[in-house]
PDB file of C-alpha atoms in Angstrom:
ATOM      1  CA  UNK A   1    -112.043  31.259-119.263  1.00  0.00           C
ATOM      2  CA  UNK A   2    -114.481  33.775-120.526  1.00  0.00           C
ATOM      3  CA  UNK A   3    -114.995  33.294-124.237  1.00  0.00           C
ATOM      4  CA  UNK A   4    -117.150  36.361-124.538  1.00  0.00           C
ATOM      5  CA  UNK A   5    -120.451  34.574-123.821  1.00  0.00           C
ATOM      6  CA  UNK A   6    -122.818  36.263-121.363  1.00  0.00           C
ATOM      7  CA  UNK A   7    -122.994  34.672-117.835  1.00  0.00           C
ATOM      8  CA  UNK A   8    -126.670  33.865-118.299  1.00  0.00           C
ATOM      9  CA  UNK A   9    -128.764  31.914-120.751  1.00  0.00           C
ATOM     10  CA  UNK A  10    -129.201  33.659-124.011  1.00  0.00           C
ATOM     11  CA  UNK A  11    -132.810  32.490-124.442  1.00  0.00           C
ATOM     12  CA  UNK A  12    -135.761  31.966-122.109  1.00  0.00           C
ATOM     13  CA  UNK A  13    -137.285  28.567-121.494  1.00  0.00           C
ATOM     14  CA  UNK A  14    -139.675  27.401-124.128  1.00  0.00           C
ATOM     15  CA  UNK A  15    -143.257  28.243-123.144  1.00  0.00           C
ATOM     16  CA  UNK A  16    -144.477  25.062-124.798  1.00  0.00           C
ATOM     17  CA  UNK A  17    -142.026  22.945-122.754  1.00  0.00           C
ATOM     18  CA  UNK A  18    -143.094  24.601-119.466  1.00  0.00           C
ATOM     19  CA  UNK A  19    -146.810  24.203-120.252  1.00  0.00           C
ATOM     20  CA  UNK A  20    -146.269  20.629-121.427  1.00  0.00           C
ATOM     21  CA  UNK A  21    -144.467  19.728-118.181  1.00  0.00           C
ATOM     22  CA  UNK A  22    -147.192  21.363-116.069  1.00  0.00           C
ATOM     23  CA  UNK A  23    -149.875  19.489-118.029  1.00  0.00           C
ATOM     24  CA  UNK A  24    -148.011  16.181-117.571  1.00  0.00           C
ATOM     25  CA  UNK A  25    -147.772  16.728-113.782  1.00  0.00           C
ATOM     26  CA  UNK A  26    -151.474  17.673-113.569  1.00  0.00           C
ATOM     27  CA  UNK A  27    -152.439  14.606-115.600  1.00  0.00           C
ATOM     28  CA  UNK A  28    -150.318  12.394-113.348  1.00  0.00           C
ATOM     29  CA  UNK A  29    -151.982  13.793-110.213  1.00  0.00           C
ATOM     30  CA  UNK A  30    -155.461  13.322-111.715  1.00  0.00           C
ATOM     31  CA  UNK A  31    -154.687   9.758-112.764  1.00  0.00           C
ATOM     32  CA  UNK A  32    -153.351   8.956-109.306  1.00  0.00           C
ATOM     33  CA  UNK A  33    -156.458  10.367-107.635  1.00  0.00           C
ATOM     34  CA  UNK A  34    -158.722   8.507-110.054  1.00  0.00           C
ATOM     35  CA  UNK A  35    -157.034   5.166-109.481  1.00  0.00           C
ATOM     36  CA  UNK A  36    -157.077   5.731-105.706  1.00  0.00           C
ATOM     37  CA  UNK A  37    -160.793   6.499-105.852  1.00  0.00           C
ATOM     38  CA  UNK A  38    -161.464   3.334-107.854  1.00  0.00           C
ATOM     39  CA  UNK A  39    -159.496   1.221-105.397  1.00  0.00           C
ATOM     40  CA  UNK A  40    -161.096   2.717-102.277  1.00  0.00           C
ATOM     41  CA  UNK A  41    -164.651   3.029-103.649  1.00  0.00           C
ATOM     42  CA  UNK A  42    -165.836  -0.476-102.569  1.00  0.00           C
ATOM     43  CA  UNK A  43    -164.546   0.140 -99.056  1.00  0.00           C
ATOM     44  CA  UNK A  44    -166.118   3.550 -98.628  1.00  0.00           C
ATOM     45  CA  UNK A  45    -169.603   2.948-100.083  1.00  0.00           C
ATOM     46  CA  UNK A  46    -171.190   2.839 -96.628  1.00  0.00           C
ATOM     47  CA  UNK A  47    -170.568   5.386 -93.882  1.00  0.00           C
ATOM     48  CA  UNK A  48    -167.782   4.720 -91.421  1.00  0.00           C
ATOM     49  CA  UNK A  49    -170.198   4.720 -88.496  1.00  0.00           C
ATOM     50  CA  UNK A  50    -172.007   1.636 -89.801  1.00  0.00           C
ATOM     51  CA  UNK A  51    -168.953  -0.558 -90.220  1.00  0.00           C
ATOM     52  CA  UNK A  52    -166.439   0.727 -87.670  1.00  0.00           C
ATOM     53  CA  UNK A  53    -167.883  -1.341 -84.804  1.00  0.00           C
ATOM     54  CA  UNK A  54    -169.596  -4.030 -86.810  1.00  0.00           C
ATOM     55  CA  UNK A  55    -169.063  -6.739 -84.199  1.00  0.00           C
ATOM     56  CA  UNK A  56    -168.840  -4.507 -81.130  1.00  0.00           C
ATOM     57  CA  UNK A  57    -167.652  -6.207 -77.969  1.00  0.00           C
ATOM     58  CA  UNK A  58    -167.841  -9.673 -79.538  1.00  0.00           C
ATOM     59  CA  UNK A  59    -164.383  -9.240 -81.025  1.00  0.00           C
ATOM     60  CA  UNK A  60    -161.563 -10.334 -78.712  1.00  0.00           C
ATOM     61  CA  UNK A  61    -157.902  -9.844 -79.285  1.00  0.00           C
ATOM     62  CA  UNK A  62    -155.482 -12.715 -78.630  1.00  0.00           C
ATOM     63  CA  UNK A  63    -154.064 -10.728 -75.711  1.00  0.00           C
ATOM     64  CA  UNK A  64    -157.522 -10.496 -74.087  1.00  0.00           C
ATOM     65  CA  UNK A  65    -158.050 -14.254 -74.478  1.00  0.00           C
ATOM     66  CA  UNK A  66    -154.610 -15.014 -72.991  1.00  0.00           C
ATOM     67  CA  UNK A  67    -155.226 -12.569 -70.132  1.00  0.00           C
ATOM     68  CA  UNK A  68    -158.587 -14.185 -69.336  1.00  0.00           C
ATOM     69  CA  UNK A  69    -157.049 -17.666 -69.435  1.00  0.00           C
ATOM     70  CA  UNK A  70    -154.258 -16.614 -67.047  1.00  0.00           C
ATOM     71  CA  UNK A  71    -156.736 -14.912 -64.718  1.00  0.00           C
ATOM     72  CA  UNK A  72    -159.002 -17.976 -64.690  1.00  0.00           C
ATOM     73  CA  UNK A  73    -156.046 -20.210 -63.865  1.00  0.00           C
ATOM     74  CA  UNK A  74    -154.833 -17.907 -61.078  1.00  0.00           C
ATOM     75  CA  UNK A  75    -158.343 -17.519 -59.628  1.00  0.00           C
ATOM     76  CA  UNK A  76    -158.797 -21.292 -59.684  1.00  0.00           C
ATOM     77  CA  UNK A  77    -155.550 -21.704 -57.758  1.00  0.00           C
ATOM     78  CA  UNK A  78    -156.534 -19.022 -55.213  1.00  0.00           C
ATOM     79  CA  UNK A  79    -159.975 -20.515 -54.619  1.00  0.00           C
ATOM     80  CA  UNK A  80    -159.140 -24.232 -54.390  1.00  0.00           C
ATOM     81  CA  UNK A  81    -157.404 -26.817 -52.267  1.00  0.00           C
ATOM     82  CA  UNK A  82    -154.373 -28.640 -53.603  1.00  0.00           C
ATOM     83  CA  UNK A  83    -150.883 -29.910 -53.011  1.00  0.00           C
ATOM     84  CA  UNK A  84    -147.837 -27.708 -53.389  1.00  0.00           C
ATOM     85  CA  UNK A  85    -145.393 -30.461 -52.333  1.00  0.00           C
ATOM     86  CA  UNK A  86    -147.200 -33.683 -51.420  1.00  0.00           C
ATOM     87  CA  UNK A  87    -144.153 -35.617 -50.061  1.00  0.00           C
ATOM     88  CA  UNK A  88    -143.338 -32.704 -47.764  1.00  0.00           C
ATOM     89  CA  UNK A  89    -146.995 -32.311 -46.746  1.00  0.00           C
ATOM     90  CA  UNK A  90    -147.315 -28.736 -48.074  1.00  0.00           C
ATOM     91  CA  UNK A  91    -150.752 -27.840 -49.428  1.00  0.00           C
ATOM     92  CA  UNK A  92    -152.546 -24.694 -50.449  1.00  0.00           C
ATOM     93  CA  UNK A  93    -156.008 -23.674 -49.301  1.00  0.00           C
ATOM     94  CA  UNK A  94    -158.472 -21.110 -50.669  1.00  0.00           C
ATOM     95  CA  UNK A  95    -157.386 -17.576 -49.861  1.00  0.00           C
ATOM     96  CA  UNK A  96    -160.706 -16.754 -48.195  1.00  0.00           C
ATOM     97  CA  UNK A  97    -160.269 -19.686 -45.797  1.00  0.00           C
ATOM     98  CA  UNK A  98    -156.665 -18.701 -45.109  1.00  0.00           C
ATOM     99  CA  UNK A  99    -157.767 -15.177 -44.150  1.00  0.00           C
ATOM    100  CA  UNK A 100    -160.440 -16.590 -41.816  1.00  0.00           C
ATOM    101  CA  UNK A 101    -157.814 -18.750 -40.095  1.00  0.00           C
ATOM    102  CA  UNK A 102    -155.427 -15.801 -39.717  1.00  0.00           C
ATOM    103  CA  UNK A 103    -158.184 -13.644 -38.229  1.00  0.00           C
ATOM    104  CA  UNK A 104    -159.181 -16.383 -35.796  1.00  0.00           C
ATOM    105  CA  UNK A 105    -155.648 -17.389 -34.749  1.00  0.00           C
ATOM    106  CA  UNK A 106    -153.813 -14.119 -35.214  1.00  0.00           C
ATOM    107  CA  UNK A 107    -150.549 -13.558 -37.027  1.00  0.00           C
ATOM    108  CA  UNK A 108    -148.106 -16.484 -36.700  1.00  0.00           C
ATOM    109  CA  UNK A 109    -145.380 -14.103 -35.508  1.00  0.00           C
ATOM    110  CA  UNK A 110    -147.639 -12.363 -33.017  1.00  0.00           C
ATOM    111  CA  UNK A 111    -146.993  -9.014 -34.705  1.00  0.00           C
ATOM    112  CA  UNK A 112    -149.617  -7.025 -36.495  1.00  0.00           C
ATOM    113  CA  UNK A 113    -148.223  -5.596 -39.721  1.00  0.00           C
ATOM    114  CA  UNK A 114    -149.824  -2.512 -41.171  1.00  0.00           C
TER     115      UNK A 114
END
């Protein structure tokens, strides 16, 4: 197996090749940073504080709009009169009125639940 050659490289790496590779890497990093700066420059011309909350509380997310719509619908149901099952004669009344009736008449079962 051993043909008499030493177990290590007979010559060192070329200094020109090492310096050329290092220069190529440095140039690549500088080009990348330069292009990034050019791309981001229009976005970062004014301080973050001036544009971060440009519209403030005026901006609503779709989830906030859906939540408000559901809450409005539920509140309307809790604060209105209406039929639950008209043929069976079952209706709903505003929750405030229902509490007044329960206070005046007492619990239907006669038990006070706490």
